[in-house]
mmCIF file of C-alpha atoms in Angstrom:
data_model
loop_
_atom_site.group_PDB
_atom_site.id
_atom_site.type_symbol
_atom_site.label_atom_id
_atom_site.label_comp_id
_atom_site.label_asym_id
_atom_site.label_seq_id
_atom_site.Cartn_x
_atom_site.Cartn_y
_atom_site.Cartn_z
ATOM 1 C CA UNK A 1 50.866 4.293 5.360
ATOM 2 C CA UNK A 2 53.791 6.614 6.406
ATOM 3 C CA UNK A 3 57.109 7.212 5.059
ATOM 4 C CA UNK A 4 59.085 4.358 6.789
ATOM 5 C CA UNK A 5 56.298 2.067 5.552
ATOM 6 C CA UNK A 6 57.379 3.305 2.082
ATOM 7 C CA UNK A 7 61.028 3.137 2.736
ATOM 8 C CA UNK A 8 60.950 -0.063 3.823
ATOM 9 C CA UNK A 9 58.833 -1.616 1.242
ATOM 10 C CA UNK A 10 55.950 -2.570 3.634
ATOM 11 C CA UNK A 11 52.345 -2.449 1.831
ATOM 12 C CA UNK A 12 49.478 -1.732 3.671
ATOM 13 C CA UNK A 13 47.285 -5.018 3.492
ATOM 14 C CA UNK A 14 44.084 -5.391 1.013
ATOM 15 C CA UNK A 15 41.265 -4.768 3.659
ATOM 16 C CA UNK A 16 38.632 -8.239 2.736
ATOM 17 C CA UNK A 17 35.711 -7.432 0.569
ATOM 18 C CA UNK A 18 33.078 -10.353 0.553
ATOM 19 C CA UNK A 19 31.175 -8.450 -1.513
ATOM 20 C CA UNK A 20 33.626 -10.106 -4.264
ATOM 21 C CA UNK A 21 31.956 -13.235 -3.563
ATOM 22 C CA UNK A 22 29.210 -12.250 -5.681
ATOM 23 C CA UNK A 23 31.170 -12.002 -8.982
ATOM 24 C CA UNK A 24 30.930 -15.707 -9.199
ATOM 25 C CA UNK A 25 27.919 -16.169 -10.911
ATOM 26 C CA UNK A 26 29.581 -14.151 -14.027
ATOM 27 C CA UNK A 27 32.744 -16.397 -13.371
ATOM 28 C CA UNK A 28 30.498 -19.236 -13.403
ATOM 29 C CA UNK A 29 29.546 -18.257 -16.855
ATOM 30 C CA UNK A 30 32.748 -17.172 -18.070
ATOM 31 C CA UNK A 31 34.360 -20.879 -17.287
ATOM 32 C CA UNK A 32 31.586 -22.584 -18.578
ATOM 33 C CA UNK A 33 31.720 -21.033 -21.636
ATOM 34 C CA UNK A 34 35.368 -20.511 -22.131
ATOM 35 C CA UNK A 35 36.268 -24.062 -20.711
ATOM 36 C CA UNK A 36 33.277 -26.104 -19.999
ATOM 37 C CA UNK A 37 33.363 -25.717 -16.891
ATOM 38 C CA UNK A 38 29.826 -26.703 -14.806
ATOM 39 C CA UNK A 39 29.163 -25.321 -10.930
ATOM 40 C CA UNK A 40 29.451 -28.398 -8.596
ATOM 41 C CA UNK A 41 26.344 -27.133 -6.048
ATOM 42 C CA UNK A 42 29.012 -27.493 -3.714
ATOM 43 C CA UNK A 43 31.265 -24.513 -1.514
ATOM 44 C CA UNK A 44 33.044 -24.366 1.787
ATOM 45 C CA UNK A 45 34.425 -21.979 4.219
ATOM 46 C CA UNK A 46 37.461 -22.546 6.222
ATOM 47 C CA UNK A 47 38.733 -20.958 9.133
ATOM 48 C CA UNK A 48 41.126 -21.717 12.306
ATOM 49 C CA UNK A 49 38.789 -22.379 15.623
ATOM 50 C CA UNK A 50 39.346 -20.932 18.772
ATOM 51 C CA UNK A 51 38.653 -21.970 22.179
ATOM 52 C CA UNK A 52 35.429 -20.461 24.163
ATOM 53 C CA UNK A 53 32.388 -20.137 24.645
ATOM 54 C CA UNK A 54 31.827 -17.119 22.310
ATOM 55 C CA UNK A 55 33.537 -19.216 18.883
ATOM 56 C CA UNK A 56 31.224 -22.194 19.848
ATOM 57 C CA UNK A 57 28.150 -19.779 20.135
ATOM 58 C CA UNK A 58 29.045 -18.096 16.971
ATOM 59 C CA UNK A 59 29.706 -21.262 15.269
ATOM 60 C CA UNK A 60 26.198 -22.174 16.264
ATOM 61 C CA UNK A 61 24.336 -19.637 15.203
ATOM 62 C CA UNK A 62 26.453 -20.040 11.413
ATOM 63 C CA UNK A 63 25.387 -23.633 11.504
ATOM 64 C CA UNK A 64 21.740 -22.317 12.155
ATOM 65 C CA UNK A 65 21.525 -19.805 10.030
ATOM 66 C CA UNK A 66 22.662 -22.228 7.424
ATOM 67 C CA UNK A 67 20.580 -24.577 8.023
ATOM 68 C CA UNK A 68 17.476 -22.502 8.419
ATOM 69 C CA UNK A 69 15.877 -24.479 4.768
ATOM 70 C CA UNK A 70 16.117 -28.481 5.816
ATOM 71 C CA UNK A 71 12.406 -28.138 6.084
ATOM 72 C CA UNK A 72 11.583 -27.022 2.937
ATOM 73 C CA UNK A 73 14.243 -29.718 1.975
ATOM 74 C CA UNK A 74 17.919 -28.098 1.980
ATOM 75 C CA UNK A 75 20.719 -30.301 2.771
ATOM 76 C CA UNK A 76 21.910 -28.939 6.577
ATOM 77 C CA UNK A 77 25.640 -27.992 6.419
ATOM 78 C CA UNK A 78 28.385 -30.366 7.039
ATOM 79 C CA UNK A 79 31.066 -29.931 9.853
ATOM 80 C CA UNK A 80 34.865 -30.866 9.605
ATOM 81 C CA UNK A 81 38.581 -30.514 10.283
ATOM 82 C CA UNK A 82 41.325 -31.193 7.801
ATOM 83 C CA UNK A 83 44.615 -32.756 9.047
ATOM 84 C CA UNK A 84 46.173 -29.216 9.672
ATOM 85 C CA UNK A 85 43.473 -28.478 12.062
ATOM 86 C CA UNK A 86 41.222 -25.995 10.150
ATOM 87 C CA UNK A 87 37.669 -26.060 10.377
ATOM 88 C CA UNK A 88 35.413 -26.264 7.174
ATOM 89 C CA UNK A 89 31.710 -25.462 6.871
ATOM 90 C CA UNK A 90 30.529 -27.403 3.880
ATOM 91 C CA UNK A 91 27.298 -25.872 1.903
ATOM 92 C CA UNK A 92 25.611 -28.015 -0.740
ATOM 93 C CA UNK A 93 23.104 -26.948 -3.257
ATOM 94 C CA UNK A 94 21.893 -27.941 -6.208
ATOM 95 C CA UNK A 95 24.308 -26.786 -9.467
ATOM 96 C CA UNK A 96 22.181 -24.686 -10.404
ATOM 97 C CA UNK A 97 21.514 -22.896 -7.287
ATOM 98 C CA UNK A 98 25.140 -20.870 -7.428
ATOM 99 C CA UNK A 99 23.725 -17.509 -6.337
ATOM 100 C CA UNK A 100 22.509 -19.504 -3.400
ATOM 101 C CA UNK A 101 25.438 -21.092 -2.734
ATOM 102 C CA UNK A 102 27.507 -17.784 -2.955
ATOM 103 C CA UNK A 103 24.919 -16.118 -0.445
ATOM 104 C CA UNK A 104 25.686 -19.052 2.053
ATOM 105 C CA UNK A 105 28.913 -19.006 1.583
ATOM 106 C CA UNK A 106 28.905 -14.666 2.105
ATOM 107 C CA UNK A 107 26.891 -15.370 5.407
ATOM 108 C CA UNK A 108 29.192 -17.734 6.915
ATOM 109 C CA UNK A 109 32.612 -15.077 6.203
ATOM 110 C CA UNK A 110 30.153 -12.359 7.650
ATOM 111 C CA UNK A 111 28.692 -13.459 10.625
ATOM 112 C CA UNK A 112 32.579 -14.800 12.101
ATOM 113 C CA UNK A 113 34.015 -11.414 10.662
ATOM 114 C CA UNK A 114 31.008 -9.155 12.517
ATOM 115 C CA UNK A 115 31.921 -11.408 16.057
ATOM 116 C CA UNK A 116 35.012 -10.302 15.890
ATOM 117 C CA UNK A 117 36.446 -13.777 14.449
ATOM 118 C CA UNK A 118 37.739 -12.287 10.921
ATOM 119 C CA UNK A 119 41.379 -12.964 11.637
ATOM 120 C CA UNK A 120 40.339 -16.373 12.037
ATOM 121 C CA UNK A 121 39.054 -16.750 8.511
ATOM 122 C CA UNK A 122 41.060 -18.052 5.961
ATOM 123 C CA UNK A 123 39.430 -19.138 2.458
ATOM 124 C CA UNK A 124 35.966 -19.829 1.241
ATOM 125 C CA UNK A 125 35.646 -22.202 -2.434
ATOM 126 C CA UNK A 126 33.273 -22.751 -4.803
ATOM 127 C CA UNK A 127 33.564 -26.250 -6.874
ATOM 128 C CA UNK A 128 33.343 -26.658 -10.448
ATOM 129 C CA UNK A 129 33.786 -29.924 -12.634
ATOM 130 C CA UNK A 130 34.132 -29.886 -17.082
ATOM 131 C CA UNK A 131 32.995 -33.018 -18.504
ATOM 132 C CA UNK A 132 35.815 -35.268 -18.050
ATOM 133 C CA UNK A 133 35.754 -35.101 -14.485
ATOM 134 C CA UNK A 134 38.530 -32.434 -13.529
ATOM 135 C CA UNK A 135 37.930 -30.313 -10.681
ATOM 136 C CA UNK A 136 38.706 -26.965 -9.784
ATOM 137 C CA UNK A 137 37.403 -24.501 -7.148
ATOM 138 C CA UNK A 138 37.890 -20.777 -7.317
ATOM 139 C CA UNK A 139 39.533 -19.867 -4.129
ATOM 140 C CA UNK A 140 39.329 -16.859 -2.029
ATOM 141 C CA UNK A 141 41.472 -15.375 0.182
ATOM 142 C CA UNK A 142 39.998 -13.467 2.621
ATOM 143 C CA UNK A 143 42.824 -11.503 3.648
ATOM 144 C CA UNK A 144 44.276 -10.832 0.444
ATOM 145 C CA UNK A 145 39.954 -9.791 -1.086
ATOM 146 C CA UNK A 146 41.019 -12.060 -3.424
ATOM 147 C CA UNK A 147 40.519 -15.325 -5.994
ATOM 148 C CA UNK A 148 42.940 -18.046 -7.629
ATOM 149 C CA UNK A 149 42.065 -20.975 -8.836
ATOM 150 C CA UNK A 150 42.673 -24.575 -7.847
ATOM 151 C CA UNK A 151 42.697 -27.668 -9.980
ATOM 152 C CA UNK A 152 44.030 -31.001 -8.530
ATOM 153 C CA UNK A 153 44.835 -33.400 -10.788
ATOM 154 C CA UNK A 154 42.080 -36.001 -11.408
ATOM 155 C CA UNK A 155 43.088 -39.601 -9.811
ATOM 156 C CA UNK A 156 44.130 -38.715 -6.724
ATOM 157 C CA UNK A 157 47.562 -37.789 -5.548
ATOM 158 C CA UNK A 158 48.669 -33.908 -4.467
ATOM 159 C CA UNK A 159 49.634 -33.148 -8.112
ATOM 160 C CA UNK A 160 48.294 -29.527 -9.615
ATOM 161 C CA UNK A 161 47.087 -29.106 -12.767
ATOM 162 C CA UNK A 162 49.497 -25.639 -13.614
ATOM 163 C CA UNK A 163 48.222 -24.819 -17.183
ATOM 164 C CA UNK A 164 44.752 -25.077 -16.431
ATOM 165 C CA UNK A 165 44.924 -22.836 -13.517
ATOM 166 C CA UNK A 166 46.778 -20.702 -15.424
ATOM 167 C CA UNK A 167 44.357 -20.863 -18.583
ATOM 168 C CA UNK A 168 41.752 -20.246 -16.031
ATOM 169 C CA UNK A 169 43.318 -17.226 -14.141
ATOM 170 C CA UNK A 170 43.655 -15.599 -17.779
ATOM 171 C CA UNK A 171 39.766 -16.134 -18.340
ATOM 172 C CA UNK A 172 38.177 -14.647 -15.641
ATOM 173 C CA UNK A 173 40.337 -11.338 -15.278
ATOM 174 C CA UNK A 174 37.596 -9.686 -16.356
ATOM 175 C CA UNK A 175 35.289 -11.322 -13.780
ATOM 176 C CA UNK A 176 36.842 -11.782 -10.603
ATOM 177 C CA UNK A 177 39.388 -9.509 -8.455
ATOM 178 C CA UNK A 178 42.531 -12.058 -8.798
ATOM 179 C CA UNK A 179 45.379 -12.702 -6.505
ATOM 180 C CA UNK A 180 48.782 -11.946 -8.697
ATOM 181 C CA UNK A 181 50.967 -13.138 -6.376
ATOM 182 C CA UNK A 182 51.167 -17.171 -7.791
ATOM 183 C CA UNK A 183 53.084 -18.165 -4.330
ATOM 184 C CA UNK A 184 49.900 -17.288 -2.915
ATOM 185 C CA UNK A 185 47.992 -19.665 -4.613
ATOM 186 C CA UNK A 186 48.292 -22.002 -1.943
ATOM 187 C CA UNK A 187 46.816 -26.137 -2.414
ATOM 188 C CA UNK A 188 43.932 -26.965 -0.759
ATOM 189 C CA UNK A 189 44.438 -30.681 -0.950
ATOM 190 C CA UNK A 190 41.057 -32.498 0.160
ATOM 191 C CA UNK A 191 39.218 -29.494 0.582
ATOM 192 C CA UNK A 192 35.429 -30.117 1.368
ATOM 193 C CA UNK A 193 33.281 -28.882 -1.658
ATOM 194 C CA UNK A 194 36.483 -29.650 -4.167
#
């Protein structure tokens, strides 16, 4: 960063580390313990698609690798696009089967990111549910290298549940690298895994 960086007030941008996928498990605990919260089985990646032939064959080989265990009984990964356009890779696993899910989910992010298709990624989630029935997913941003967590309101609708996520956020500070900046905590209304 050089001095008109500094002048200006420009920061140099968090460089992604999915190796801070794999603090989930702890979160995992953490939230169920502190808030009853239970892991789903379920987490997605999402990312903006590109044209060509070298996305597509990329995209492939995710899909592939992902669904390398349908013989020995894994559920193959599910395709889709959200009404913004963004594609979503949808892993499922049992609940209990987080570390699994988390190394799926670090696979995906790493194979687009070593093809050159990192700029193109833009969160991966994990799903949780308490014993009411309210969701939440612990978000991360892959080009902030960091979490925040989501909970819509249960019935429907695009309404947030604010104290929860904020209850939450104070939890796993210990746990998880978290994004501070709360106008980054952006919805992800109808997210696949949520």
């Amino acid at each position: 960063m050089g001095f008109l960086d500094t002048l200006f007030g420009r920061s140099k941008p968090v460089k992604p580390d999915l190796d801070q996928l794999f603090g989930v498990p702890s979160a995992a605990l953490t939230l169920e313990a502190g808030a009853g919260f239970t892991p789903t089985g379920l987490g997605s990646v999402c990312f903006a698609a590109v044209e060509g032939a070298a996305f597509v064959q990329v995209e492939q080989q995710v899909r592939a690798l992902l669904d390398a265990d349908t013989e020995r009984g894994g559920v193959p990964v599910e395709a889709s696009k959200d009404g913004y356009g963004y594609s979503w890779l949808l892993a499922r696993h049992l609940p209990e089967e987080l570390p699994e899910l988390v190394n799926d989910l670090h696979a995906v992010n790493s194979e687009l990111e070593a093809n050159g298709f990192g700029p193109q990624l833009l969160c991966s989630l994990v799903g949780f549910r308490d014993p009411q029935g309210q969701s939440l997913a612990l978000v991360y941003l892959y080009k902030r290298g960091t979490f925040y967590p989501f909970a819509p309101m249960p019935g429907g609708g695009e309404r947030r549940n604010s104290p929860l996520e904020l209850q939450v956020n104070a939890m796993l500070g210990n746990d998880l690298r978290l994004e501070k900046d709360l106008s980054r905590w952006f919805p992800v209304w109808g997210a696949p895994g949520l």
